[in-house]
């Protein structure tokens, strides 16, 4: 499950990618160390790498583009609080709840991603969306099989028009997301992660992202309301070449529903994502 303003506004790939990446790299390293390489006993994690991601040009687009993506993950663990900096998840704190729950509560800030009205011709004369940052809180609950997660994000959105006759507007977007992720080893150096999720948007987020405030030559006016915006499913593979160096391959399908699917901005309800990364675990 993932939660930031990617091209879909879901989080299904980034959070699971981070968890699988860290767990795969550290678990594989620990296994090798326990076989005679010596236990490190450290309370920090640092992974650096990069790759490329294929994603829709905007939420609802029927065309995709390829973008370079850095993979930088740093975590410092204490008895009760973990500090993290993550290109995908942002920066924040994770609080370990009482021992008998095994759950954790995280909060932090991340960079948002907007929408350019020049991304595709259909967006001509629509608003340029600016999402400079987002604030989030997340609850993760380990289960006998997988992890159940819930995340609430506040995303301020500025809708700016090039035309003087159109009035700019600000929105207070809120996304609520739920997901279930499972990870397990297929071989000692090959790990599989899979997950499903869904997200719900408030009125402001729906109107900013899926609404058409002013009718254009190609788009009729559309006024969406709050509700479910998508269902998604993701799959990730992590292969460790050795205890430090590995590669990750990810794919995700997001299916727009409700007003997100009915919006005239939506040219395709099925939104595909994919990525390939290389990383080094220090």
XYZ file of C-alpha atoms in Angstrom:
282
model
C 0.000 0.000 0.000
C 1.273 3.463 -0.781
C 0.142 6.816 -0.298
C 1.569 9.717 -2.047
C 0.559 11.815 -4.975
C 2.062 9.766 -7.743
C 0.258 9.675 -11.020
C -2.621 7.860 -9.335
C -2.658 9.282 -5.863
C -2.394 5.781 -4.365
C 0.478 4.475 -2.381
C 0.298 0.808 -3.117
C 3.801 0.454 -4.552
C 6.079 2.812 -2.602
C 5.435 1.719 1.001
C 5.517 -1.972 0.131
C 8.630 -1.414 -1.994
C 10.400 0.247 0.932
C 9.389 -2.499 3.384
C 10.342 -5.326 1.029
C 13.576 -3.615 0.035
C 14.727 -3.027 3.602
C 13.590 -6.417 4.866
C 15.145 -8.268 1.938
C 18.489 -6.508 2.117
C 18.846 -6.594 5.902
C 17.481 -10.125 6.308
C 19.747 -11.508 3.610
C 22.737 -9.695 5.099
C 21.895 -10.894 8.616
C 21.497 -14.488 7.387
C 24.940 -14.368 5.786
C 26.486 -12.730 8.812
C 25.017 -15.377 11.097
C 26.700 -18.020 8.958
C 30.149 -16.774 9.891
C 30.482 -13.185 8.676
C 29.809 -11.714 12.114
C 26.729 -9.898 13.355
C 26.837 -6.166 12.821
C 24.613 -5.314 15.782
C 23.803 -1.945 14.203
C 20.554 -0.035 14.642
C 20.518 1.768 11.298
C 19.800 1.033 7.646
C 21.106 2.866 4.575
C 20.238 1.882 1.021
C 21.188 3.909 -2.053
C 20.373 3.177 -5.666
C 18.282 4.234 -8.605
C 16.312 3.139 -11.610
C 13.398 4.062 -13.844
C 9.627 4.071 -13.463
C 6.873 3.807 -16.074
C 3.689 5.649 -15.089
C 0.676 7.445 -16.625
C 1.265 11.052 -17.651
C -1.430 12.076 -15.185
C -4.204 10.414 -13.193
C -6.579 8.916 -15.754
C -4.260 9.314 -18.756
C -4.140 6.746 -21.562
C -0.468 7.454 -22.251
C 2.576 6.625 -20.138
C 6.029 8.088 -19.693
C 9.338 6.946 -18.210
C 10.979 8.855 -15.347
C 14.282 8.300 -13.523
C 13.745 7.483 -9.847
C 16.390 7.662 -7.087
C 16.196 5.055 -4.328
C 17.486 6.475 -1.049
C 16.351 4.958 2.230
C 17.832 5.790 5.626
C 16.493 4.605 8.994
C 17.736 4.911 12.554
C 16.102 2.691 15.158
C 15.774 3.294 18.891
C 13.870 1.324 21.498
C 10.596 3.152 20.979
C 11.020 5.462 17.948
C 12.398 4.955 14.445
C 13.547 7.925 12.336
C 13.342 7.613 8.550
C 14.166 9.497 5.358
C 12.861 7.940 2.179
C 12.578 9.330 -1.354
C 9.224 7.561 -1.770
C 7.718 7.830 1.740
C 9.241 11.130 2.868
C 10.764 11.954 6.254
C 9.287 11.308 9.668
C 9.003 9.249 12.825
C 7.621 5.784 13.492
C 6.418 5.011 17.014
C 6.389 1.433 18.280
C 3.135 0.720 20.090
C 2.932 -1.517 23.205
C 4.707 -4.839 22.828
C 1.572 -6.985 22.724
C 0.229 -5.182 19.627
C 3.382 -5.311 17.408
C 1.843 -2.331 15.593
C 3.517 0.943 14.668
C 2.269 4.484 14.134
C 4.127 6.764 11.724
C 3.866 10.439 10.877
C 5.834 12.617 8.511
C 6.045 14.950 5.541
C 6.670 14.252 1.881
C 6.910 16.122 -1.389
C 3.764 16.154 -3.503
C 3.501 15.790 -7.256
C 1.269 18.045 -9.278
C -0.168 17.988 -12.795
C 0.911 20.103 -15.736
C -1.783 21.237 -18.171
C 0.713 20.640 -20.978
C 1.122 16.920 -20.200
C -1.467 16.026 -22.870
C -3.579 18.042 -25.298
C -6.806 17.102 -23.496
C -5.618 19.138 -20.492
C -5.406 22.382 -22.468
C -7.048 25.275 -20.584
C -7.492 23.163 -17.440
C -5.857 24.074 -14.145
C -2.197 23.531 -13.426
C -2.163 21.580 -10.160
C 0.553 22.285 -7.626
C 1.002 19.946 -4.650
C 4.181 21.119 -2.953
C 3.944 18.834 0.080
C 1.761 16.379 1.978
C 1.458 15.475 5.650
C 0.638 11.907 6.583
C -0.097 9.577 9.459
C 0.002 5.799 9.059
C -0.869 2.774 11.176
C 0.702 -0.618 10.363
C -0.595 -3.775 12.048
C 1.318 -7.049 11.513
C -0.946 -10.063 10.987
C -0.199 -13.803 10.924
C -0.099 -13.354 7.146
C 1.114 -9.973 5.941
C 0.614 -6.448 7.236
C -2.550 -4.366 7.327
C -2.013 -0.637 6.865
C -4.086 2.543 6.945
C -2.882 6.004 6.013
C -4.399 9.474 6.185
C -2.810 12.264 4.126
C -3.430 15.990 4.002
C -2.512 17.452 0.595
C -2.938 21.196 -0.035
C -3.579 21.740 -3.753
C -3.350 24.952 -5.760
C -5.277 25.044 -9.046
C -3.812 27.800 -11.246
C -5.164 28.802 -14.668
C -3.321 30.441 -17.536
C -6.473 32.270 -18.656
C -7.205 35.539 -16.867
C -10.969 34.936 -16.954
C -10.627 31.726 -14.924
C -10.311 32.079 -11.165
C -7.491 30.249 -9.367
C -8.535 28.148 -6.385
C -6.981 26.371 -3.404
C -8.128 22.989 -2.091
C -7.524 21.058 1.132
C -7.189 17.528 -0.217
C -7.457 14.519 2.078
C -6.747 10.926 1.050
C -7.580 7.888 3.190
C -5.937 4.655 2.090
C -6.061 1.046 3.203
C -3.838 -1.826 2.131
C -2.735 -5.354 2.854
C 0.802 -6.453 1.955
C 2.528 -9.837 2.104
C 6.245 -10.584 1.620
C 8.077 -13.913 1.677
C 11.240 -15.589 0.398
C 11.023 -17.738 -2.733
C 14.723 -18.600 -2.429
C 17.433 -17.471 -0.025
C 18.216 -14.498 -2.292
C 14.828 -13.955 -3.997
C 11.933 -12.260 -2.221
C 8.364 -11.684 -3.408
C 6.005 -8.974 -2.225
C 2.377 -8.529 -3.199
C -0.355 -6.215 -2.021
C -3.860 -4.908 -2.575
C -5.275 -1.541 -1.602
C -7.965 1.079 -1.994
C -8.186 4.819 -1.464
C -10.882 7.368 -0.685
C -10.797 11.090 -1.481
C -12.595 13.993 0.159
C -14.567 16.587 -1.843
C -11.632 18.972 -2.270
C -9.235 16.322 -3.541
C -11.837 14.911 -5.936
C -12.727 18.354 -7.325
C -9.087 19.377 -7.771
C -7.865 16.171 -9.419
C -10.929 14.849 -11.282
C -13.127 17.908 -11.615
C -13.500 20.288 -14.557
C -14.286 23.737 -13.129
C -14.584 25.496 -16.490
C -15.763 23.854 -19.691
C -13.191 23.653 -22.478
C -13.282 22.731 -26.168
C -12.789 19.055 -25.266
C -14.082 18.770 -21.715
C -17.496 19.336 -20.206
C -17.856 20.772 -16.716
C -17.691 18.050 -14.067
C -18.214 18.382 -10.309
C -17.132 15.181 -8.479
C -17.753 14.469 -4.805
C -16.013 12.471 -2.086
C -15.795 8.685 -2.247
C -13.663 5.756 -3.322
C -11.308 6.670 -6.135
C -9.352 3.513 -6.927
C -8.532 -0.129 -6.233
C -5.006 -1.368 -6.804
C -2.870 -4.474 -6.835
C 0.923 -4.644 -6.876
C 3.696 -7.206 -7.230
C 7.389 -6.782 -6.423
C 10.448 -9.001 -6.732
C 13.749 -8.384 -4.922
C 16.851 -10.309 -6.025
C 20.035 -10.097 -3.934
C 23.231 -10.721 -5.909
C 25.104 -10.801 -2.604
C 24.508 -9.560 0.931
C 24.835 -5.888 -0.122
C 23.903 -5.502 -3.785
C 20.482 -6.228 -5.252
C 17.808 -5.338 -7.789
C 14.063 -4.767 -7.502
C 11.315 -5.041 -10.102
C 7.815 -3.694 -9.432
C 4.492 -3.571 -11.219
C 1.133 -2.169 -10.188
C -2.335 -1.923 -11.697
C -4.674 0.753 -10.356
C -8.341 0.738 -11.362
C -10.207 4.032 -11.100
C -13.774 3.847 -9.784
C -16.646 6.208 -8.957
C -16.292 9.836 -9.997
C -12.596 9.242 -10.714
C -13.621 6.845 -13.489
C -16.531 9.017 -14.676
C -14.458 12.203 -14.977
C -14.061 13.538 -18.539
C -10.359 13.853 -17.699
C -10.135 10.067 -17.378
C -9.215 8.545 -20.733
C -8.500 5.088 -19.306
C -9.721 3.523 -16.077
C -6.842 1.028 -15.812
C -3.641 2.793 -14.776
C -0.401 0.768 -15.174
C 2.852 1.315 -13.298
C 6.211 -0.419 -13.385
C 9.743 0.090 -12.176
C 13.223 -1.407 -12.159
C 15.821 -0.442 -9.542
C 19.340 -1.350 -8.487
C 20.440 -0.705 -4.899
C 23.326 -1.092 -2.474
C 22.780 -1.864 1.204
C 25.534 -0.350 3.370
